[in-house]
């Protein structure tokens, strides 16, 4: 028998996910009347934030919201590589990655197109808030690992918020912290911070990254067929949600400073 050959059957069946959707999970979906069970349409999920997760990194942070869990580590500033070298300013390198076990369907070890796109969006969302001109010929590396995914757009927003906390923990000079939230469109209904179950019936998605103190948007991603009036309303809802997230992150940072 050839040892390199797969000895399994020619046809196979995909295994059933080990976590079945129960009644409580299905109850989170929006009703046909456009109402959300468990929380209001403009209400975000409870957050848990902490810093100092990775000891050997210059800065790190952990973010948890519902079943969504991710961690971020920051290394630098350090000498830039040749292809990242900028003489008048620093370079921000961001790498976003889903853990193989983080999604319902197993993710590969190699970075796919979605992870590459999310890495670029995170870089564009964080760069306006960092004083890169104070770091010439240097690079700051940001690595984000999703431990459990509970909403694709919400995961991207959480990654930006978590990365901002990790940059602050690393002592990187910033104009302001960056908070991000997401929203989903269900025809004429807008819901903030949707989980994976709620995203199934959406007709459009929005992600907004926001600097709360200076009241400036750093990035915005909109997908789907959405009316302009609903888009403006969704941006305002996301900005209000970002302000709520900023209140939580600021209180966490103040408590960390007092305890240090």
PDB file of C-alpha atoms in Angstrom:
ATOM      1  CA  UNK A   1       0.000   0.000   0.000  1.00  0.00           C
ATOM      2  CA  UNK A   2       1.274   3.457  -0.884  1.00  0.00           C
ATOM      3  CA  UNK A   3       1.958   5.383   2.349  1.00  0.00           C
ATOM      4  CA  UNK A   4       1.523   8.846   0.810  1.00  0.00           C
ATOM      5  CA  UNK A   5      -1.940   8.079  -0.427  1.00  0.00           C
ATOM      6  CA  UNK A   6      -4.998   9.049   1.610  1.00  0.00           C
ATOM      7  CA  UNK A   7      -6.621   5.774   2.674  1.00  0.00           C
ATOM      8  CA  UNK A   8      -9.975   7.345   3.523  1.00  0.00           C
ATOM      9  CA  UNK A   9     -13.127   6.904   1.422  1.00  0.00           C
ATOM     10  CA  UNK A  10     -13.410   8.643  -1.938  1.00  0.00           C
ATOM     11  CA  UNK A  11     -16.554  10.442  -0.816  1.00  0.00           C
ATOM     12  CA  UNK A  12     -16.894  12.101   2.559  1.00  0.00           C
ATOM     13  CA  UNK A  13     -19.493  14.110   4.438  1.00  0.00           C
ATOM     14  CA  UNK A  14     -18.805  17.411   6.162  1.00  0.00           C
ATOM     15  CA  UNK A  15     -19.166  17.058   9.953  1.00  0.00           C
ATOM     16  CA  UNK A  16     -21.978  18.786  11.779  1.00  0.00           C
ATOM     17  CA  UNK A  17     -20.769  21.815  13.809  1.00  0.00           C
ATOM     18  CA  UNK A  18     -20.203  20.772  17.387  1.00  0.00           C
ATOM     19  CA  UNK A  19     -22.253  23.693  18.706  1.00  0.00           C
ATOM     20  CA  UNK A  20     -25.869  23.537  17.586  1.00  0.00           C
ATOM     21  CA  UNK A  21     -27.940  26.685  17.317  1.00  0.00           C
ATOM     22  CA  UNK A  22     -30.403  26.597  20.205  1.00  0.00           C
ATOM     23  CA  UNK A  23     -33.547  28.595  20.789  1.00  0.00           C
ATOM     24  CA  UNK A  24     -31.736  31.307  22.751  1.00  0.00           C
ATOM     25  CA  UNK A  25     -29.327  31.923  19.857  1.00  0.00           C
ATOM     26  CA  UNK A  26     -32.119  32.136  17.311  1.00  0.00           C
ATOM     27  CA  UNK A  27     -33.985  34.554  19.574  1.00  0.00           C
ATOM     28  CA  UNK A  28     -31.272  37.143  18.978  1.00  0.00           C
ATOM     29  CA  UNK A  29     -32.317  37.608  15.369  1.00  0.00           C
ATOM     30  CA  UNK A  30     -34.377  40.591  14.381  1.00  0.00           C
ATOM     31  CA  UNK A  31     -38.095  40.013  14.208  1.00  0.00           C
ATOM     32  CA  UNK A  32     -40.148  40.697  11.121  1.00  0.00           C
ATOM     33  CA  UNK A  33     -41.362  43.921  12.745  1.00  0.00           C
ATOM     34  CA  UNK A  34     -37.748  45.172  12.838  1.00  0.00           C
ATOM     35  CA  UNK A  35     -37.359  44.731  16.592  1.00  0.00           C
ATOM     36  CA  UNK A  36     -34.339  43.233  18.309  1.00  0.00           C
ATOM     37  CA  UNK A  37     -34.809  40.713  21.087  1.00  0.00           C
ATOM     38  CA  UNK A  38     -32.662  41.322  24.146  1.00  0.00           C
ATOM     39  CA  UNK A  39     -31.368  44.842  23.408  1.00  0.00           C
ATOM     40  CA  UNK A  40     -32.273  47.994  21.517  1.00  0.00           C
ATOM     41  CA  UNK A  41     -31.297  48.593  17.906  1.00  0.00           C
ATOM     42  CA  UNK A  42     -28.731  51.229  18.915  1.00  0.00           C
ATOM     43  CA  UNK A  43     -27.348  49.252  21.866  1.00  0.00           C
ATOM     44  CA  UNK A  44     -23.928  47.573  21.768  1.00  0.00           C
ATOM     45  CA  UNK A  45     -23.090  44.321  23.495  1.00  0.00           C
ATOM     46  CA  UNK A  46     -21.375  44.401  26.922  1.00  0.00           C
ATOM     47  CA  UNK A  47     -17.615  44.900  26.543  1.00  0.00           C
ATOM     48  CA  UNK A  48     -14.615  43.594  28.413  1.00  0.00           C
ATOM     49  CA  UNK A  49     -11.223  45.199  27.783  1.00  0.00           C
ATOM     50  CA  UNK A  50      -7.827  44.551  29.297  1.00  0.00           C
ATOM     51  CA  UNK A  51      -4.214  45.383  28.483  1.00  0.00           C
ATOM     52  CA  UNK A  52      -0.880  43.722  29.155  1.00  0.00           C
ATOM     53  CA  UNK A  53      -1.962  40.358  27.785  1.00  0.00           C
ATOM     54  CA  UNK A  54       1.331  39.522  26.029  1.00  0.00           C
ATOM     55  CA  UNK A  55       4.319  40.099  28.280  1.00  0.00           C
ATOM     56  CA  UNK A  56       7.059  40.033  25.626  1.00  0.00           C
ATOM     57  CA  UNK A  57       5.257  42.590  23.401  1.00  0.00           C
ATOM     58  CA  UNK A  58       5.674  46.356  23.747  1.00  0.00           C
ATOM     59  CA  UNK A  59       1.909  46.632  24.119  1.00  0.00           C
ATOM     60  CA  UNK A  60      -1.071  44.299  24.021  1.00  0.00           C
ATOM     61  CA  UNK A  61      -4.822  44.276  24.580  1.00  0.00           C
ATOM     62  CA  UNK A  62      -7.691  41.808  24.851  1.00  0.00           C
ATOM     63  CA  UNK A  63     -11.236  42.540  23.634  1.00  0.00           C
ATOM     64  CA  UNK A  64     -14.395  40.595  24.371  1.00  0.00           C
ATOM     65  CA  UNK A  65     -17.949  41.441  23.341  1.00  0.00           C
ATOM     66  CA  UNK A  66     -20.550  38.709  23.647  1.00  0.00           C
ATOM     67  CA  UNK A  67     -19.057  35.666  21.953  1.00  0.00           C
ATOM     68  CA  UNK A  68     -16.572  37.828  20.032  1.00  0.00           C
ATOM     69  CA  UNK A  69     -13.031  37.480  21.391  1.00  0.00           C
ATOM     70  CA  UNK A  70      -9.753  38.764  19.983  1.00  0.00           C
ATOM     71  CA  UNK A  71      -6.279  39.777  21.111  1.00  0.00           C
ATOM     72  CA  UNK A  72      -3.780  42.291  19.755  1.00  0.00           C
ATOM     73  CA  UNK A  73      -0.024  42.668  20.220  1.00  0.00           C
ATOM     74  CA  UNK A  74       2.121  45.660  19.241  1.00  0.00           C
ATOM     75  CA  UNK A  75       5.863  45.517  18.608  1.00  0.00           C
ATOM     76  CA  UNK A  76       7.908  48.649  18.122  1.00  0.00           C
ATOM     77  CA  UNK A  77       8.826  51.219  17.242  1.00  0.00           C
ATOM     78  CA  UNK A  78      11.798  49.424  15.736  1.00  0.00           C
ATOM     79  CA  UNK A  79      14.031  49.840  12.720  1.00  0.00           C
ATOM     80  CA  UNK A  80      12.070  49.647   9.505  1.00  0.00           C
ATOM     81  CA  UNK A  81      12.725  47.028   6.872  1.00  0.00           C
ATOM     82  CA  UNK A  82      13.991  48.168   3.500  1.00  0.00           C
ATOM     83  CA  UNK A  83      10.586  47.970   1.776  1.00  0.00           C
ATOM     84  CA  UNK A  84       8.951  49.862   4.695  1.00  0.00           C
ATOM     85  CA  UNK A  85      11.614  52.563   5.090  1.00  0.00           C
ATOM     86  CA  UNK A  86      10.293  56.140   5.091  1.00  0.00           C
ATOM     87  CA  UNK A  87      12.781  58.910   5.892  1.00  0.00           C
ATOM     88  CA  UNK A  88      10.320  61.525   7.145  1.00  0.00           C
ATOM     89  CA  UNK A  89       7.792  59.364   9.014  1.00  0.00           C
ATOM     90  CA  UNK A  90       7.193  55.936  10.489  1.00  0.00           C
ATOM     91  CA  UNK A  91       5.388  53.004   8.909  1.00  0.00           C
ATOM     92  CA  UNK A  92       2.407  51.209  10.450  1.00  0.00           C
ATOM     93  CA  UNK A  93       2.168  47.516   9.605  1.00  0.00           C
ATOM     94  CA  UNK A  94      -1.052  45.696  10.539  1.00  0.00           C
ATOM     95  CA  UNK A  95      -1.746  41.987  10.234  1.00  0.00           C
ATOM     96  CA  UNK A  96      -5.223  40.571  10.891  1.00  0.00           C
ATOM     97  CA  UNK A  97      -5.736  36.821  11.220  1.00  0.00           C
ATOM     98  CA  UNK A  98      -8.599  34.504  12.110  1.00  0.00           C
ATOM     99  CA  UNK A  99      -7.546  31.571  14.268  1.00  0.00           C
ATOM    100  CA  UNK A 100      -8.287  28.252  12.519  1.00  0.00           C
ATOM    101  CA  UNK A 101     -10.904  27.414  15.176  1.00  0.00           C
ATOM    102  CA  UNK A 102     -12.478  30.888  15.423  1.00  0.00           C
ATOM    103  CA  UNK A 103     -15.232  30.441  12.818  1.00  0.00           C
ATOM    104  CA  UNK A 104     -17.910  27.846  12.149  1.00  0.00           C
ATOM    105  CA  UNK A 105     -15.923  26.736   9.103  1.00  0.00           C
ATOM    106  CA  UNK A 106     -12.261  26.054   9.795  1.00  0.00           C
ATOM    107  CA  UNK A 107      -9.947  28.803   8.519  1.00  0.00           C
ATOM    108  CA  UNK A 108      -6.666  28.084   6.785  1.00  0.00           C
ATOM    109  CA  UNK A 109      -3.247  28.927   8.166  1.00  0.00           C
ATOM    110  CA  UNK A 110      -2.371  31.058   5.128  1.00  0.00           C
ATOM    111  CA  UNK A 111      -3.796  34.572   5.018  1.00  0.00           C
ATOM    112  CA  UNK A 112      -6.764  34.752   2.636  1.00  0.00           C
ATOM    113  CA  UNK A 113      -8.217  37.695   0.706  1.00  0.00           C
ATOM    114  CA  UNK A 114     -10.598  38.755   3.474  1.00  0.00           C
ATOM    115  CA  UNK A 115      -7.833  38.863   6.073  1.00  0.00           C
ATOM    116  CA  UNK A 116      -5.625  40.859   3.703  1.00  0.00           C
ATOM    117  CA  UNK A 117      -8.444  43.356   3.139  1.00  0.00           C
ATOM    118  CA  UNK A 118      -9.132  43.677   6.873  1.00  0.00           C
ATOM    119  CA  UNK A 119      -5.418  44.256   7.526  1.00  0.00           C
ATOM    120  CA  UNK A 120      -5.405  47.120   5.026  1.00  0.00           C
ATOM    121  CA  UNK A 121      -8.582  48.651   6.492  1.00  0.00           C
ATOM    122  CA  UNK A 122      -7.162  48.531  10.026  1.00  0.00           C
ATOM    123  CA  UNK A 123      -3.979  50.227   8.839  1.00  0.00           C
ATOM    124  CA  UNK A 124      -5.971  52.993   7.132  1.00  0.00           C
ATOM    125  CA  UNK A 125      -8.209  53.453  10.182  1.00  0.00           C
ATOM    126  CA  UNK A 126      -5.362  53.746  12.702  1.00  0.00           C
ATOM    127  CA  UNK A 127      -2.791  55.738  10.708  1.00  0.00           C
ATOM    128  CA  UNK A 128      -4.521  59.173  11.025  1.00  0.00           C
ATOM    129  CA  UNK A 129      -4.480  58.871  14.833  1.00  0.00           C
ATOM    130  CA  UNK A 130      -0.776  57.994  15.215  1.00  0.00           C
ATOM    131  CA  UNK A 131       1.991  60.602  15.173  1.00  0.00           C
ATOM    132  CA  UNK A 132       4.074  58.748  12.618  1.00  0.00           C
ATOM    133  CA  UNK A 133       6.128  61.880  11.906  1.00  0.00           C
ATOM    134  CA  UNK A 134       7.815  61.382  15.296  1.00  0.00           C
ATOM    135  CA  UNK A 135       9.038  57.922  14.240  1.00  0.00           C
ATOM    136  CA  UNK A 136      11.167  58.435  11.091  1.00  0.00           C
ATOM    137  CA  UNK A 137      12.778  55.320   9.619  1.00  0.00           C
ATOM    138  CA  UNK A 138      10.842  53.195  12.120  1.00  0.00           C
ATOM    139  CA  UNK A 139       8.008  50.703  11.920  1.00  0.00           C
ATOM    140  CA  UNK A 140       5.245  49.727  14.327  1.00  0.00           C
ATOM    141  CA  UNK A 141       3.891  46.200  13.887  1.00  0.00           C
ATOM    142  CA  UNK A 142       0.324  45.402  14.967  1.00  0.00           C
ATOM    143  CA  UNK A 143      -0.787  41.761  15.064  1.00  0.00           C
ATOM    144  CA  UNK A 144      -4.456  40.918  15.667  1.00  0.00           C
ATOM    145  CA  UNK A 145      -5.666  37.376  16.303  1.00  0.00           C
ATOM    146  CA  UNK A 146      -9.381  36.528  16.359  1.00  0.00           C
ATOM    147  CA  UNK A 147     -10.056  33.830  18.935  1.00  0.00           C
ATOM    148  CA  UNK A 148     -13.800  33.568  18.327  1.00  0.00           C
ATOM    149  CA  UNK A 149     -15.789  35.252  15.574  1.00  0.00           C
ATOM    150  CA  UNK A 150     -19.310  36.478  16.299  1.00  0.00           C
ATOM    151  CA  UNK A 151     -20.071  38.877  13.467  1.00  0.00           C
ATOM    152  CA  UNK A 152     -17.767  39.666  10.559  1.00  0.00           C
ATOM    153  CA  UNK A 153     -18.191  43.446  10.450  1.00  0.00           C
ATOM    154  CA  UNK A 154     -18.342  43.642  14.239  1.00  0.00           C
ATOM    155  CA  UNK A 155     -15.097  41.675  14.328  1.00  0.00           C
ATOM    156  CA  UNK A 156     -13.395  44.264  12.121  1.00  0.00           C
ATOM    157  CA  UNK A 157     -14.634  47.105  14.327  1.00  0.00           C
ATOM    158  CA  UNK A 158     -13.489  45.296  17.467  1.00  0.00           C
ATOM    159  CA  UNK A 159     -10.049  44.743  15.939  1.00  0.00           C
ATOM    160  CA  UNK A 160      -9.607  48.494  15.381  1.00  0.00           C
ATOM    161  CA  UNK A 161     -10.669  49.327  18.942  1.00  0.00           C
ATOM    162  CA  UNK A 162      -8.454  46.611  20.411  1.00  0.00           C
ATOM    163  CA  UNK A 163      -5.469  47.689  18.297  1.00  0.00           C
ATOM    164  CA  UNK A 164      -5.899  51.281  19.470  1.00  0.00           C
ATOM    165  CA  UNK A 165      -5.800  50.112  23.095  1.00  0.00           C
ATOM    166  CA  UNK A 166      -2.673  48.050  22.398  1.00  0.00           C
ATOM    167  CA  UNK A 167      -0.954  51.047  20.779  1.00  0.00           C
ATOM    168  CA  UNK A 168      -1.709  53.145  23.851  1.00  0.00           C
ATOM    169  CA  UNK A 169      -0.374  50.358  26.065  1.00  0.00           C
ATOM    170  CA  UNK A 170       2.828  50.346  23.975  1.00  0.00           C
ATOM    171  CA  UNK A 171       3.332  54.074  24.582  1.00  0.00           C
ATOM    172  CA  UNK A 172       2.947  55.084  20.928  1.00  0.00           C
ATOM    173  CA  UNK A 173       2.195  58.805  20.581  1.00  0.00           C
ATOM    174  CA  UNK A 174      -1.327  59.335  19.252  1.00  0.00           C
ATOM    175  CA  UNK A 175      -3.561  62.326  18.611  1.00  0.00           C
ATOM    176  CA  UNK A 176      -6.557  60.427  19.969  1.00  0.00           C
ATOM    177  CA  UNK A 177      -7.727  56.892  20.552  1.00  0.00           C
ATOM    178  CA  UNK A 178      -9.695  55.192  17.773  1.00  0.00           C
ATOM    179  CA  UNK A 179     -13.003  53.482  18.506  1.00  0.00           C
ATOM    180  CA  UNK A 180     -14.977  51.586  15.889  1.00  0.00           C
ATOM    181  CA  UNK A 181     -18.458  50.128  15.675  1.00  0.00           C
ATOM    182  CA  UNK A 182     -20.529  48.449  12.980  1.00  0.00           C
ATOM    183  CA  UNK A 183     -24.128  48.488  11.818  1.00  0.00           C
ATOM    184  CA  UNK A 184     -26.263  46.291   9.586  1.00  0.00           C
ATOM    185  CA  UNK A 185     -29.159  47.285   7.357  1.00  0.00           C
ATOM    186  CA  UNK A 186     -32.364  45.254   7.230  1.00  0.00           C
ATOM    187  CA  UNK A 187     -34.331  47.071   4.522  1.00  0.00           C
ATOM    188  CA  UNK A 188     -35.557  50.126   6.494  1.00  0.00           C
ATOM    189  CA  UNK A 189     -34.172  48.981   9.866  1.00  0.00           C
ATOM    190  CA  UNK A 190     -30.673  49.767  11.178  1.00  0.00           C
ATOM    191  CA  UNK A 191     -29.108  47.716  13.974  1.00  0.00           C
ATOM    192  CA  UNK A 192     -25.773  48.468  15.648  1.00  0.00           C
ATOM    193  CA  UNK A 193     -23.212  45.808  16.585  1.00  0.00           C
ATOM    194  CA  UNK A 194     -24.879  42.767  15.030  1.00  0.00           C
ATOM    195  CA  UNK A 195     -23.694  39.289  15.919  1.00  0.00           C
ATOM    196  CA  UNK A 196     -23.202  36.392  13.531  1.00  0.00           C
ATOM    197  CA  UNK A 197     -26.802  35.198  13.789  1.00  0.00           C
ATOM    198  CA  UNK A 198     -28.228  38.656  13.095  1.00  0.00           C
ATOM    199  CA  UNK A 199     -25.972  39.221  10.081  1.00  0.00           C
ATOM    200  CA  UNK A 200     -27.667  36.438   8.109  1.00  0.00           C
ATOM    201  CA  UNK A 201     -30.626  38.584   7.042  1.00  0.00           C
ATOM    202  CA  UNK A 202     -28.820  41.881   6.423  1.00  0.00           C
ATOM    203  CA  UNK A 203     -28.972  43.802   3.145  1.00  0.00           C
ATOM    204  CA  UNK A 204     -25.960  46.040   3.850  1.00  0.00           C
ATOM    205  CA  UNK A 205     -23.140  46.597   6.317  1.00  0.00           C
ATOM    206  CA  UNK A 206     -21.337  49.648   7.685  1.00  0.00           C
ATOM    207  CA  UNK A 207     -18.171  50.043   9.750  1.00  0.00           C
ATOM    208  CA  UNK A 208     -17.101  53.401  11.169  1.00  0.00           C
ATOM    209  CA  UNK A 209     -13.857  54.221  12.993  1.00  0.00           C
ATOM    210  CA  UNK A 210     -13.979  57.430  14.998  1.00  0.00           C
ATOM    211  CA  UNK A 211     -11.744  59.612  17.175  1.00  0.00           C
ATOM    212  CA  UNK A 212     -14.114  60.675  19.978  1.00  0.00           C
ATOM    213  CA  UNK A 213     -12.147  63.579  21.479  1.00  0.00           C
ATOM    214  CA  UNK A 214     -11.443  65.332  18.171  1.00  0.00           C
ATOM    215  CA  UNK A 215     -14.775  64.107  16.718  1.00  0.00           C
ATOM    216  CA  UNK A 216     -13.238  63.002  13.426  1.00  0.00           C
ATOM    217  CA  UNK A 217     -13.834  59.926  11.303  1.00  0.00           C
ATOM    218  CA  UNK A 218     -10.701  58.016  10.348  1.00  0.00           C
ATOM    219  CA  UNK A 219     -12.289  55.401   8.088  1.00  0.00           C
ATOM    220  CA  UNK A 220     -15.647  54.136   6.865  1.00  0.00           C
ATOM    221  CA  UNK A 221     -16.597  50.973   4.969  1.00  0.00           C
ATOM    222  CA  UNK A 222     -20.064  50.558   3.440  1.00  0.00           C
ATOM    223  CA  UNK A 223     -21.270  47.559   1.450  1.00  0.00           C
ATOM    224  CA  UNK A 224     -24.623  46.586  -0.022  1.00  0.00           C
ATOM    225  CA  UNK A 225     -27.443  48.510  -1.654  1.00  0.00           C
ATOM    226  CA  UNK A 226     -28.414  51.157   0.890  1.00  0.00           C
ATOM    227  CA  UNK A 227     -30.353  54.399   0.493  1.00  0.00           C
ATOM    228  CA  UNK A 228     -28.343  57.560   1.170  1.00  0.00           C
ATOM    229  CA  UNK A 229     -30.660  58.718   3.961  1.00  0.00           C
ATOM    230  CA  UNK A 230     -30.285  55.423   5.815  1.00  0.00           C
ATOM    231  CA  UNK A 231     -26.514  55.572   5.348  1.00  0.00           C
ATOM    232  CA  UNK A 232     -26.327  58.983   7.034  1.00  0.00           C
ATOM    233  CA  UNK A 233     -28.529  57.777   9.890  1.00  0.00           C
ATOM    234  CA  UNK A 234     -26.374  54.676  10.330  1.00  0.00           C
ATOM    235  CA  UNK A 235     -23.176  56.749  10.460  1.00  0.00           C
ATOM    236  CA  UNK A 236     -24.679  58.905  13.215  1.00  0.00           C
ATOM    237  CA  UNK A 237     -25.733  55.792  15.148  1.00  0.00           C
ATOM    238  CA  UNK A 238     -22.235  54.346  14.831  1.00  0.00           C
ATOM    239  CA  UNK A 239     -20.653  57.610  15.987  1.00  0.00           C
ATOM    240  CA  UNK A 240     -22.879  57.607  19.077  1.00  0.00           C
ATOM    241  CA  UNK A 241     -21.932  53.989  19.730  1.00  0.00           C
ATOM    242  CA  UNK A 242     -18.236  54.868  19.335  1.00  0.00           C
ATOM    243  CA  UNK A 243     -18.662  57.544  22.001  1.00  0.00           C
ATOM    244  CA  UNK A 244     -20.071  54.911  24.361  1.00  0.00           C
ATOM    245  CA  UNK A 245     -17.146  52.599  23.610  1.00  0.00           C
ATOM    246  CA  UNK A 246     -14.728  55.474  24.217  1.00  0.00           C
ATOM    247  CA  UNK A 247     -16.234  56.040  27.665  1.00  0.00           C
ATOM    248  CA  UNK A 248     -15.482  52.423  28.563  1.00  0.00           C
ATOM    249  CA  UNK A 249     -11.958  52.467  27.142  1.00  0.00           C
ATOM    250  CA  UNK A 250     -11.102  55.753  28.851  1.00  0.00           C
ATOM    251  CA  UNK A 251     -12.281  54.478  32.235  1.00  0.00           C
ATOM    252  CA  UNK A 252     -10.193  51.351  31.729  1.00  0.00           C
ATOM    253  CA  UNK A 253      -7.093  53.389  30.847  1.00  0.00           C
ATOM    254  CA  UNK A 254      -7.590  55.660  33.861  1.00  0.00           C
ATOM    255  CA  UNK A 255      -7.838  52.656  36.182  1.00  0.00           C
ATOM    256  CA  UNK A 256      -4.666  51.185  34.678  1.00  0.00           C
ATOM    257  CA  UNK A 257      -2.764  54.437  35.220  1.00  0.00           C
ATOM    258  CA  UNK A 258      -3.927  54.658  38.829  1.00  0.00           C
ATOM    259  CA  UNK A 259      -2.939  51.038  39.529  1.00  0.00           C
ATOM    260  CA  UNK A 260       0.540  51.392  37.969  1.00  0.00           C
TER     261      UNK A 260
END
